[in-house]
Structure formats: structure tokens, C-alpha cells
mmCIF file of C-alpha atoms in Angstrom:
data_model
loop_
_atom_site.group_PDB
_atom_site.id
_atom_site.type_symbol
_atom_site.label_atom_id
_atom_site.label_comp_id
_atom_site.label_asym_id
_atom_site.label_seq_id
_atom_site.Cartn_x
_atom_site.Cartn_y
_atom_site.Cartn_z
ATOM 1 C CA MET A 1 -2.106 -31.056 0.454
ATOM 2 C CA THR A 2 -5.185 -31.489 2.643
ATOM 3 C CA GLY A 3 -6.341 -31.680 6.235
ATOM 4 C CA ASP A 4 -3.951 -30.835 9.085
ATOM 5 C CA ASN A 5 -0.920 -30.877 6.801
ATOM 6 C CA ALA A 6 -2.286 -27.940 4.807
ATOM 7 C CA THR A 7 -2.874 -25.687 7.809
ATOM 8 C CA GLY A 8 -0.035 -26.551 10.142
ATOM 9 C CA GLY A 9 -2.208 -28.498 12.569
ATOM 10 C CA HIS A 10 -5.388 -26.422 12.286
ATOM 11 C CA LYS A 11 -8.170 -27.862 10.194
ATOM 12 C CA LEU A 12 -10.638 -25.436 8.717
ATOM 13 C CA PRO A 13 -14.265 -26.236 9.627
ATOM 14 C CA GLU A 14 -16.309 -27.672 6.815
ATOM 15 C CA THR A 15 -18.915 -24.933 6.579
ATOM 16 C CA ASP A 16 -21.972 -25.671 4.458
ATOM 17 C CA ILE A 17 -22.192 -22.621 2.194
ATOM 18 C CA ASN A 18 -25.813 -23.482 1.343
ATOM 19 C CA LEU A 19 -26.618 -22.991 5.002
ATOM 20 C CA PHE A 20 -26.194 -19.273 4.335
ATOM 21 C CA SER A 21 -27.236 -18.894 0.709
ATOM 22 C CA ASP A 22 -30.558 -20.707 1.236
ATOM 23 C CA LEU A 23 -31.730 -18.617 4.175
ATOM 24 C CA PRO A 24 -35.218 -17.263 3.397
ATOM 25 C CA MET A 25 -35.977 -13.550 3.233
ATOM 26 C CA ILE A 26 -39.183 -12.452 4.944
ATOM 27 C CA GLY A 27 -40.521 -10.118 2.239
ATOM 28 C CA GLU A 28 -43.473 -7.762 2.050
ATOM 29 C CA GLN A 29 -46.204 -10.407 1.658
ATOM 30 C CA ALA A 30 -45.007 -12.447 4.640
ATOM 31 C CA SER A 31 -44.802 -9.285 6.762
ATOM 32 C CA ARG A 32 -48.363 -8.409 5.773
ATOM 33 C CA ILE A 33 -49.673 -11.835 6.822
ATOM 34 C CA TYR A 34 -47.634 -11.802 10.030
ATOM 35 C CA ARG A 35 -49.139 -8.409 10.895
ATOM 36 C CA PHE A 36 -52.637 -9.853 10.256
ATOM 37 C CA THR A 37 -52.119 -12.967 12.389
ATOM 38 C CA VAL A 38 -50.123 -11.527 15.262
ATOM 39 C CA GLY A 39 -53.282 -10.446 17.088
ATOM 40 C CA ARG A 40 -54.868 -13.921 16.838
ATOM 41 C CA ARG A 41 -54.104 -16.774 19.157
ATOM 42 C CA PHE A 42 -54.717 -19.386 16.469
ATOM 43 C CA PHE A 43 -55.513 -19.149 12.753
ATOM 44 C CA SER A 44 -55.917 -21.268 9.657
ATOM 45 C CA LYS A 45 -55.267 -20.968 5.945
ATOM 46 C CA GLU A 46 -58.896 -20.081 5.444
ATOM 47 C CA ASP A 47 -58.660 -17.252 7.989
ATOM 48 C CA ILE A 48 -55.812 -15.705 6.009
ATOM 49 C CA ALA A 49 -57.493 -16.190 2.648
ATOM 50 C CA ASP A 50 -60.745 -14.635 3.856
ATOM 51 C CA GLY A 51 -59.188 -11.880 5.954
ATOM 52 C CA LEU A 52 -56.696 -10.704 3.299
ATOM 53 C CA ASP A 53 -58.721 -11.585 0.192
ATOM 54 C CA LEU A 54 -56.176 -14.137 -1.072
ATOM 55 C CA GLN A 55 -56.613 -17.203 -3.208
ATOM 56 C CA PRO A 56 -56.254 -20.479 -1.235
ATOM 57 C CA GLU A 57 -53.093 -21.360 -3.183
ATOM 58 C CA GLU A 58 -51.546 -17.976 -2.435
ATOM 59 C CA ALA A 59 -52.470 -18.223 1.244
ATOM 60 C CA ASP A 60 -50.960 -21.716 1.448
ATOM 61 C CA LYS A 61 -47.734 -20.583 -0.238
ATOM 62 C CA SER A 62 -47.414 -17.667 2.175
ATOM 63 C CA LEU A 63 -47.966 -19.941 5.175
ATOM 64 C CA GLN A 64 -45.235 -22.276 3.967
ATOM 65 C CA HIS A 65 -42.893 -19.325 3.653
ATOM 66 C CA LEU A 66 -43.690 -18.144 7.202
ATOM 67 C CA LEU A 67 -43.059 -21.682 8.450
ATOM 68 C CA GLN A 68 -39.688 -21.650 6.716
ATOM 69 C CA CYS A 69 -38.896 -18.316 8.392
ATOM 70 C CA ARG A 70 -39.869 -19.880 11.748
ATOM 71 C CA LEU A 71 -42.362 -17.027 12.303
ATOM 72 C CA ILE A 72 -45.310 -19.407 12.742
ATOM 73 C CA ARG A 73 -45.702 -23.040 13.777
ATOM 74 C CA ARG A 74 -48.408 -25.710 13.499
ATOM 75 C CA LEU A 75 -50.398 -26.678 16.520
ATOM 76 C CA GLU A 76 -49.465 -30.144 17.738
ATOM 77 C CA HIS A 77 -53.082 -31.271 18.145
ATOM 78 C CA ASP A 78 -54.384 -29.644 14.933
ATOM 79 C CA SER A 79 -52.084 -29.527 11.873
ATOM 80 C CA GLY A 80 -54.498 -27.238 10.033
ATOM 81 C CA ARG A 81 -54.125 -24.432 12.530
ATOM 82 C CA TYR A 82 -51.127 -22.258 13.368
ATOM 83 C CA GLU A 83 -49.841 -19.843 15.983
ATOM 84 C CA VAL A 84 -47.454 -16.893 15.771
ATOM 85 C CA VAL A 85 -43.827 -17.237 17.004
ATOM 86 C CA PRO A 86 -42.168 -14.151 18.550
ATOM 87 C CA PRO A 87 -39.563 -12.630 16.168
ATOM 88 C CA ASP A 88 -36.656 -13.010 18.643
ATOM 89 C CA GLN A 89 -37.440 -16.676 19.070
ATOM 90 C CA ALA A 90 -37.884 -17.187 15.311
ATOM 91 C CA ARG A 91 -34.544 -15.498 14.661
ATOM 92 C CA THR A 92 -32.797 -17.831 17.096
ATOM 93 C CA LEU A 93 -34.422 -20.887 15.543
ATOM 94 C CA LEU A 94 -33.550 -19.815 11.989
ATOM 95 C CA LEU A 95 -30.073 -18.348 12.467
ATOM 96 C CA GLY A 96 -28.707 -20.361 15.360
ATOM 97 C CA ALA A 97 -26.934 -23.062 13.349
ATOM 98 C CA PRO A 98 -25.545 -20.736 10.623
ATOM 99 C CA VAL A 99 -24.278 -18.245 13.207
ATOM 100 C CA ARG A 100 -22.534 -20.999 15.166
ATOM 101 C CA SER A 101 -20.863 -22.207 11.984
ATOM 102 C CA LEU A 102 -19.876 -18.656 11.060
ATOM 103 C CA ASN A 103 -18.410 -18.026 14.525
ATOM 104 C CA ARG A 104 -16.336 -21.197 14.283
ATOM 105 C CA LEU A 105 -15.068 -20.117 10.879
ATOM 106 C CA MET A 106 -14.219 -16.591 12.073
ATOM 107 C CA GLN A 107 -12.298 -18.003 15.042
ATOM 108 C CA GLN A 108 -10.274 -20.125 12.639
ATOM 109 C CA VAL A 109 -9.685 -17.099 10.368
ATOM 110 C CA ASP A 110 -8.459 -15.031 13.340
ATOM 111 C CA THR A 111 -6.088 -17.827 14.373
ATOM 112 C CA LEU A 112 -4.655 -18.117 10.856
ATOM 113 C CA ARG A 113 -4.352 -14.333 10.535
ATOM 114 C CA ALA A 114 -2.326 -14.202 13.749
ATOM 115 C CA GLU A 115 -0.068 -17.041 12.596
ATOM 116 C CA PHE A 116 0.602 -15.356 9.242
ATOM 117 C CA ALA A 117 1.293 -12.051 11.015
ATOM 118 C CA LYS A 118 4.071 -13.721 13.019
ATOM 119 C CA LEU A 119 5.829 -14.622 9.762
ATOM 120 C CA VAL A 120 5.812 -11.081 8.267
ATOM 121 C CA PRO A 121 8.766 -9.694 10.320
ATOM 122 C CA ILE A 122 10.780 -12.814 9.520
ATOM 123 C CA TYR A 123 10.165 -12.357 5.807
ATOM 124 C CA GLU A 124 10.798 -8.614 5.768
ATOM 125 C CA ALA A 125 13.984 -8.899 7.819
ATOM 126 C CA SER A 126 15.554 -11.190 5.249
ATOM 127 C CA LEU A 127 14.051 -9.751 2.066
ATOM 128 C CA ALA A 128 16.825 -7.368 1.001
ATOM 129 C CA ARG A 129 19.526 -9.659 2.384
ATOM 130 C CA ARG A 130 18.171 -12.603 0.417
ATOM 131 C CA MET A 131 17.888 -10.592 -2.779
ATOM 132 C CA SER A 132 21.379 -9.126 -2.382
ATOM 133 C CA SER A 133 22.845 -12.574 -2.994
ATOM 134 C CA GLN A 134 22.188 -12.020 -6.716
ATOM 135 C CA ALA A 135 23.492 -9.198 -8.906
ATOM 136 C CA VAL A 136 20.055 -8.594 -10.440
ATOM 137 C CA GLU A 137 16.725 -9.662 -8.997
ATOM 138 C CA ILE A 138 13.210 -9.127 -10.346
ATOM 139 C CA VAL A 139 10.863 -7.634 -7.776
ATOM 140 C CA PRO A 140 7.486 -9.030 -8.859
ATOM 141 C CA ASP A 141 4.964 -6.604 -7.383
ATOM 142 C CA LEU A 142 4.459 -3.161 -5.893
ATOM 143 C CA THR A 143 4.080 -4.401 -2.315
ATOM 144 C CA THR A 144 7.446 -6.175 -2.393
ATOM 145 C CA ALA A 145 9.050 -3.136 -4.039
ATOM 146 C CA ARG A 146 7.760 -0.878 -1.250
ATOM 147 C CA ASP A 147 9.029 -3.312 1.393
ATOM 148 C CA LEU A 148 12.446 -3.228 -0.243
ATOM 149 C CA ILE A 149 12.530 0.570 -0.396
ATOM 150 C CA SER A 150 11.675 0.746 3.311
ATOM 151 C CA GLU A 151 14.351 -1.773 4.268
ATOM 152 C CA LEU A 152 17.065 -0.322 2.031
ATOM 153 C CA SER A 153 16.241 3.160 3.350
ATOM 154 C CA ALA A 154 16.548 1.927 6.936
ATOM 155 C CA ARG A 155 20.000 0.510 6.162
ATOM 156 C CA CYS A 156 21.202 3.532 4.165
ATOM 157 C CA GLU A 157 23.951 5.597 5.857
ATOM 158 C CA LYS A 158 25.258 8.184 3.358
ATOM 159 C CA GLU A 159 23.127 9.168 0.366
ATOM 160 C CA VAL A 160 19.997 8.349 -1.608
ATOM 161 C CA LEU A 161 19.650 9.395 -5.251
ATOM 162 C CA THR A 162 16.182 9.303 -6.798
ATOM 163 C CA ALA A 163 14.882 10.118 -10.266
ATOM 164 C CA GLN A 164 11.120 10.507 -10.596
ATOM 165 C CA PRO A 165 9.848 10.675 -14.191
ATOM 166 C CA GLY A 166 6.523 12.150 -15.182
ATOM 167 C CA GLY A 167 4.683 15.085 -13.712
ATOM 168 C CA ALA A 168 2.318 14.896 -10.771
ATOM 169 C CA ARG A 169 2.924 12.091 -8.278
ATOM 170 C CA PRO A 170 -0.111 10.410 -6.655
ATOM 171 C CA ARG A 171 -0.913 11.791 -3.221
ATOM 172 C CA GLU A 172 -0.863 8.346 -1.591
ATOM 173 C CA ILE A 173 2.673 7.771 -2.911
ATOM 174 C CA LEU A 174 3.797 11.160 -1.589
ATOM 175 C CA GLU A 175 2.294 10.455 1.817
ATOM 176 C CA GLU A 176 4.033 7.108 1.988
ATOM 177 C CA ALA A 177 7.389 8.600 0.954
ATOM 178 C CA ALA A 178 7.208 11.570 3.334
ATOM 179 C CA GLN A 179 7.876 9.783 6.624
ATOM 180 C CA ARG A 180 10.573 7.579 5.111
ATOM 181 C CA THR A 181 12.340 10.612 3.615
ATOM 182 C CA ILE A 182 12.160 12.599 6.850
ATOM 183 C CA GLU A 183 13.664 9.695 8.801
ATOM 184 C CA LEU A 184 16.555 9.503 6.304
ATOM 185 C CA LEU A 185 17.241 13.231 6.502
ATOM 186 C CA GLU A 186 17.084 13.301 10.296
ATOM 187 C CA ARG A 187 19.724 10.544 10.363
ATOM 188 C CA GLY A 188 22.015 12.773 8.299
ATOM 189 C CA VAL A 189 21.566 10.912 5.019
ATOM 190 C CA ARG A 190 21.879 13.182 1.974
ATOM 191 C CA MET A 191 18.814 13.053 -0.277
ATOM 192 C CA ARG A 192 18.871 14.257 -3.895
ATOM 193 C CA THR A 193 15.874 13.984 -6.221
ATOM 194 C CA LEU A 194 15.405 14.749 -9.913
ATOM 195 C CA TYR A 195 11.997 15.606 -11.360
ATOM 196 C CA GLN A 196 10.865 16.588 -14.812
ATOM 197 C CA TYR A 197 9.779 20.173 -15.403
ATOM 198 C CA SER A 198 6.133 19.140 -15.577
ATOM 199 C CA ALA A 199 6.220 18.293 -11.846
ATOM 200 C CA GLN A 200 6.528 22.027 -11.090
ATOM 201 C CA PHE A 201 2.912 22.568 -12.080
ATOM 202 C CA ASP A 202 1.400 20.075 -9.578
ATOM 203 C CA ASN A 203 0.498 21.570 -6.193
ATOM 204 C CA ALA A 204 0.711 18.288 -4.251
ATOM 205 C CA THR A 205 4.173 17.479 -5.614
ATOM 206 C CA LEU A 206 5.389 21.023 -4.935
ATOM 207 C CA ALA A 207 4.032 20.908 -1.367
ATOM 208 C CA PHE A 208 5.839 17.628 -0.798
ATOM 209 C CA THR A 209 9.154 18.873 -2.197
ATOM 210 C CA GLU A 210 8.891 22.111 -0.191
ATOM 211 C CA ARG A 211 8.348 20.124 2.979
ATOM 212 C CA MET A 212 11.309 17.843 2.219
ATOM 213 C CA ALA A 213 13.528 20.764 1.201
ATOM 214 C CA ALA A 214 12.869 22.363 4.578
ATOM 215 C CA LYS A 215 14.315 19.197 6.130
ATOM 216 C CA GLY A 216 17.424 19.362 3.945
ATOM 217 C CA ALA A 217 16.510 17.453 0.780
ATOM 218 C CA GLU A 218 17.892 18.732 -2.543
ATOM 219 C CA VAL A 219 15.544 18.817 -5.536
ATOM 220 C CA ARG A 220 16.205 19.735 -9.148
ATOM 221 C CA ALA A 221 14.306 19.463 -12.433
ATOM 222 C CA VAL A 222 15.161 18.575 -16.034
ATOM 223 C CA PRO A 223 13.055 18.983 -19.197
ATOM 224 C CA HIS A 224 13.786 15.605 -20.762
ATOM 225 C CA MET A 225 12.647 12.101 -19.918
ATOM 226 C CA LEU A 226 14.047 10.265 -16.893
ATOM 227 C CA ASN A 227 14.130 6.603 -16.020
ATOM 228 C CA ARG A 228 12.850 5.886 -12.537
ATOM 229 C CA VAL A 229 15.734 4.873 -10.266
ATOM 230 C CA ILE A 230 16.687 4.923 -6.583
ATOM 231 C CA VAL A 231 20.336 4.441 -5.620
ATOM 232 C CA PHE A 232 21.230 3.645 -1.993
ATOM 233 C CA ASP A 233 24.778 4.472 -0.812
ATOM 234 C CA GLY A 234 26.130 3.603 -4.263
ATOM 235 C CA GLU A 235 25.679 -0.067 -3.355
ATOM 236 C CA ALA A 236 22.157 -1.003 -4.458
ATOM 237 C CA ALA A 237 19.678 0.420 -6.944
ATOM 238 C CA LEU A 238 16.024 -0.091 -7.745
ATOM 239 C CA ILE A 239 14.990 0.616 -11.332
ATOM 240 C CA GLU A 240 11.610 0.371 -13.001
ATOM 241 C CA HIS A 241 10.780 -2.811 -14.888
ATOM 242 C CA HIS A 242 11.114 -2.419 -18.652
ATOM 243 C CA GLU A 243 7.575 -3.736 -19.192
ATOM 244 C CA GLY A 244 6.165 -0.915 -17.075
ATOM 245 C CA SER A 245 4.665 -3.329 -14.563
ATOM 246 C CA ALA A 246 4.083 -2.512 -10.913
ATOM 247 C CA GLY A 247 7.283 -4.378 -10.021
ATOM 248 C CA ALA A 248 10.905 -3.308 -10.246
ATOM 249 C CA VAL A 249 14.446 -4.620 -10.642
ATOM 250 C CA LEU A 250 16.909 -4.684 -7.756
ATOM 251 C CA VAL A 251 20.556 -4.268 -8.840
ATOM 252 C CA HIS A 252 23.579 -5.072 -6.663
ATOM 253 C CA ASP A 253 26.268 -5.412 -9.305
ATOM 254 C CA PRO A 254 28.863 -2.700 -8.412
ATOM 255 C CA SER A 255 29.559 -1.733 -12.031
ATOM 256 C CA VAL A 256 25.875 -1.329 -12.906
ATOM 257 C CA VAL A 257 25.115 0.615 -9.721
ATOM 258 C CA ALA A 258 28.109 2.897 -10.380
ATOM 259 C CA PHE A 259 26.890 3.476 -13.942
ATOM 260 C CA LEU A 260 23.388 4.410 -12.721
ATOM 261 C CA ALA A 261 24.853 6.820 -10.166
ATOM 262 C CA ALA A 262 27.059 8.404 -12.866
ATOM 263 C CA VAL A 263 24.076 8.901 -15.175
ATOM 264 C CA PHE A 264 22.207 10.532 -12.303
ATOM 265 C CA GLU A 265 25.155 12.870 -11.683
ATOM 266 C CA GLN A 266 25.189 13.930 -15.358
ATOM 267 C CA HIS A 267 21.518 14.823 -15.185
ATOM 268 C CA TRP A 268 22.031 16.554 -11.833
ATOM 269 C CA LEU A 269 24.739 18.846 -13.194
ATOM 270 C CA SER A 270 22.511 20.094 -16.025
ATOM 271 C CA ALA A 271 19.341 20.285 -13.921
ATOM 272 C CA LYS A 272 17.877 23.466 -12.442
ATOM 273 C CA PRO A 273 16.666 23.859 -8.847
ATOM 274 C CA LEU A 274 12.975 23.107 -8.564
ATOM 275 C CA LEU A 275 11.282 26.445 -7.865
ATOM 276 C CA LEU A 276 8.904 26.108 -4.930
ATOM 277 C CA GLU A 277 7.322 29.542 -5.271
ATOM 278 C CA TYR A 278 5.630 31.011 -8.318
ATOM 279 C CA ASP A 279 7.866 33.175 -10.469
ATOM 280 C CA ARG A 280 6.543 34.410 -13.803
ATOM 281 C CA GLU A 281 9.969 34.671 -15.424
ATOM 282 C CA HIS A 282 10.924 31.196 -14.242
ATOM 283 C CA VAL A 283 7.638 29.686 -15.445
ATOM 284 C CA THR A 284 8.143 31.304 -18.857
ATOM 285 C CA SER A 285 11.699 29.970 -19.053
ATOM 286 C CA THR A 286 10.533 26.519 -18.031
ATOM 287 C CA SER A 287 7.788 26.570 -20.650
ATOM 288 C CA ASP A 288 10.321 27.523 -23.339
ATOM 289 C CA LYS A 289 12.589 24.625 -22.389
ATOM 290 C CA VAL A 290 9.653 22.225 -22.493
ATOM 291 C CA LYS A 291 8.714 23.504 -25.951
ATOM 292 C CA GLN A 292 12.278 23.031 -27.099
ATOM 293 C CA GLU A 293 12.181 19.393 -26.025
ATOM 294 C CA ILE A 294 8.831 18.978 -27.781
ATOM 295 C CA LEU A 295 10.376 20.410 -30.968
ATOM 296 C CA ARG A 296 13.298 18.019 -30.822
ATOM 297 C CA LEU A 297 11.035 15.019 -30.443
ATOM 298 C CA PHE A 298 8.610 16.355 -33.056
ATOM 299 C CA ILE A 299 11.255 16.573 -35.803
ATOM 300 C CA GLN A 300 12.336 13.037 -34.881
ATOM 301 C CA GLY A 301 8.859 11.906 -35.939
ATOM 302 C CA GLU A 302 7.570 10.947 -32.514
ATOM 303 C CA GLU A 303 3.794 10.815 -31.988
ATOM 304 C CA ASP A 304 2.043 13.109 -29.519
ATOM 305 C CA LYS A 305 1.478 10.267 -27.040
ATOM 306 C CA VAL A 306 5.158 9.348 -27.065
ATOM 307 C CA ILE A 307 6.242 12.974 -26.635
ATOM 308 C CA SER A 308 3.833 13.567 -23.760
ATOM 309 C CA ARG A 309 4.931 10.369 -21.990
ATOM 310 C CA ARG A 310 8.619 11.230 -22.318
ATOM 311 C CA LEU A 311 8.067 14.752 -20.990
ATOM 312 C CA GLY A 312 5.749 13.697 -18.177
ATOM 313 C CA MET A 313 2.676 15.590 -19.304
ATOM 314 C CA SER A 314 -0.785 14.807 -20.625
ATOM 315 C CA THR A 315 -1.310 14.370 -24.360
ATOM 316 C CA ARG A 316 -3.667 17.361 -24.338
ATOM 317 C CA THR A 317 -0.995 19.601 -22.772
ATOM 318 C CA CYS A 318 1.540 18.401 -25.325
ATOM 319 C CA GLN A 319 -0.845 19.187 -28.182
ATOM 320 C CA ARG A 320 -1.471 22.652 -26.745
ATOM 321 C CA HIS A 321 2.270 23.342 -26.705
ATOM 322 C CA LEU A 322 2.550 22.136 -30.311
ATOM 323 C CA SER A 323 -0.258 24.489 -31.326
ATOM 324 C CA ASP A 324 1.564 27.386 -29.645
ATOM 325 C CA ILE A 325 4.765 26.466 -31.457
ATOM 326 C CA MET A 326 3.020 26.260 -34.835
ATOM 327 C CA ARG A 327 1.467 29.673 -34.277
ATOM 328 C CA GLN A 328 4.841 31.105 -33.202
ATOM 329 C CA ILE A 329 6.708 29.888 -36.306
ATOM 330 C CA GLY A 330 3.825 30.563 -38.705
ATOM 331 C CA ALA A 331 3.182 26.948 -39.686
ATOM 332 C CA ARG A 332 -0.054 26.175 -41.538
ATOM 333 C CA ASN A 333 -0.183 22.554 -40.384
ATOM 334 C CA ARG A 334 1.974 19.860 -38.777
ATOM 335 C CA ALA A 335 3.675 18.912 -42.030
ATOM 336 C CA HIS A 336 4.528 22.541 -42.727
ATOM 337 C CA ALA A 337 5.790 22.895 -39.140
ATOM 338 C CA GLY A 338 8.094 19.935 -39.583
ATOM 339 C CA TYR A 339 9.445 21.440 -42.803
ATOM 340 C CA LEU A 340 10.081 24.855 -41.226
ATOM 341 C CA ILE A 341 11.731 23.411 -38.154
ATOM 342 C CA SER A 342 14.074 20.984 -39.926
ATOM 343 C CA GLU A 343 14.850 22.875 -43.155
ATOM 344 C CA ARG A 344 15.215 26.409 -41.782
ATOM 345 C CA GLY A 345 16.770 25.660 -38.443
ATOM 346 C CA LEU A 346 13.875 27.141 -36.497
ATOM 347 C CA LEU A 347 14.738 24.978 -33.508
ATOM 348 C CA THR A 348 17.254 27.682 -32.563
ATOM 349 C CA LEU A 349 14.460 30.224 -32.128
ATOM 350 C CA LEU A 350 13.875 28.885 -28.661
ATOM 351 C CA PRO A 351 16.585 29.380 -26.034
ATOM 352 C CA ASP A 352 18.839 26.541 -24.934
#
């Protein structure tokens, strides 16, 4: 596909890239010679060599470079003598053709950008509708996933259920979600969100949830691992891709969406309200529940990295909790801890 057919009637100018890459730089030596000659009406190679103590070859090379930069020119009646060219004039002589080519290219880029921009609303308006024709659709990238969330949110009338695994959420994600969530709540849409306990120790996430709660959002927390999911009106759901890519999976099958909503409800019933203000007793209770989950995963033989990922915390935090647990139960090492926990029922030492 070439020529006009490739650009819908607009042909990109054939810009010579070498026109830009081969432009000479002036440099320190050329500036030194230009400074020496600028006060002379005419000069020769010998004048430069004698005046600046240069070898004839070096003086000749420098003159050729100044000629290339258009900062000097040969006299018409004497090719061995030169005169200085004003910098503004030299700049025009040197850069005129490249700048004209660049301006033509930029005009073409602006035209194409405007034409592509006209197509964006058309694409976005049909994105969710087009995908809803299939029960399950792979959303290939993060940008498309965000477009879908925005469109499905705009069409939502009753309730949005969201489960957010892990601990702290990136600030840019929170900022993006804030306006969309506020618009939903102001339209009377119910908004319920599940976090993991580890989210309670991130200031940015807490500030976001406090702001949303003031608008009417409901937020609770659970100690165990969640799968990321957003359910819109019980009719459509976005779930994370199993490969952990930046994309997602859009589900429209009624049975699958109903199952995802039911799983969310089970978690919601056992979850605790996310505390937005510091409370020592609550923090202690939360820490105990986290340790209990760590114990359960530990006796199942899971590695520290797996445990920390499932509980939404860093590996270092997970290891610190394990050290506290080992000290609490009197374990000499990890193997001894596993023995004490599984053989003596020490898992019951921590509250349910």
C-alpha cells in the first residue's frame, strides 16, 4: 500500500533525512577563526595560519568547514581570498532548505493528526457495543481497557462492584478513577469496592477511599487474595487477564457475570469496613488477621514471594511478619515453625 492509497489522498513529502543529519556543527575551532577574521574585510589561508599559529593543512581544513557552514565565501575575482558572511545570512543559506522541508512535513503531520482525531469518537462510541456481541472478548491493552471502563461506567445505571487486589494503588490510577467514580455516585449508582487489608497502610489509597466514601461509596477489606474484577449492573464484567498482562477480559455471558457477582457478595459479607482513621486496636486486629493468612499459606508450603503477592504486600513485609510469628511461637527456624504450626495446632493461637 503506497502513495495516495496509503494516506487517504494525502501523500507524505519525501524528506531527505540526510538533509538534517549531515548539517555541520560550527565548533570551537571554527568559532575561533571566525572571531579572528570578522574584523578583516578580506583574508587568505596564509593570514589565518600566520595569525593563529596554525599549520597550513589545519588552516585549510578550518576554512573548508567555515565554507560548509556558510560563514565565509570566496571572492569571485580571487579564489584564494575570502570574506566573512553575517551569521543571520549564513543561517538562512544553510538552514533554508531543511527548514522548508521540515515545515512541509509538520503540516502533513498536523493534517494526519486531525484526521485520526476525527475517528476516535467513532471508535470509542462503538467499542463496548462491538465487544458485547461476544460472550467473552480479550481486551489487548491497558488503553483499550480504560476506554471500556469509561464507556461501561457511563452506561451503568444501578451498581458497580469492584475488587482491587494488592496493597497501594498507583497515584495516577487513583486520579483517573476519582472523577469517573464521583460521576457514578452523583448519578445515584451504588459503588462497592473490596480491598485487601494491606491497602489500609497506604496513605494515597486511604485518602482516595475517604474522598469516595464521603460521596457515598462503600468500601470494605479482606485479608486474603482477590482477583481483580469490575461488574457493571450485573450485565458485564471486566476481569484481569490470566497472564497478568496490561489487558483484560470482557465478559457478557449472563451466567459467568452472575457467578462473578455472587463471588463478590460472598467476600463482601465476610469483609470488614475499611477504617479511614488510625485506630490502634483496629490496626492490631488487622495485623493479626494478616498473620493468620500468612500462617495458612506457610503451612501449605508456599514461598515468601507467593504469600506476599497473594496478600498484596512486599516480600520484605511478609518476611517481617513471618519473623514475628516465629518469635511468638518459639520456633528456632522455618522448618521448626512449620512443625509447630502443623503438628501442635498453633494456627489457633491467632484469632479468627
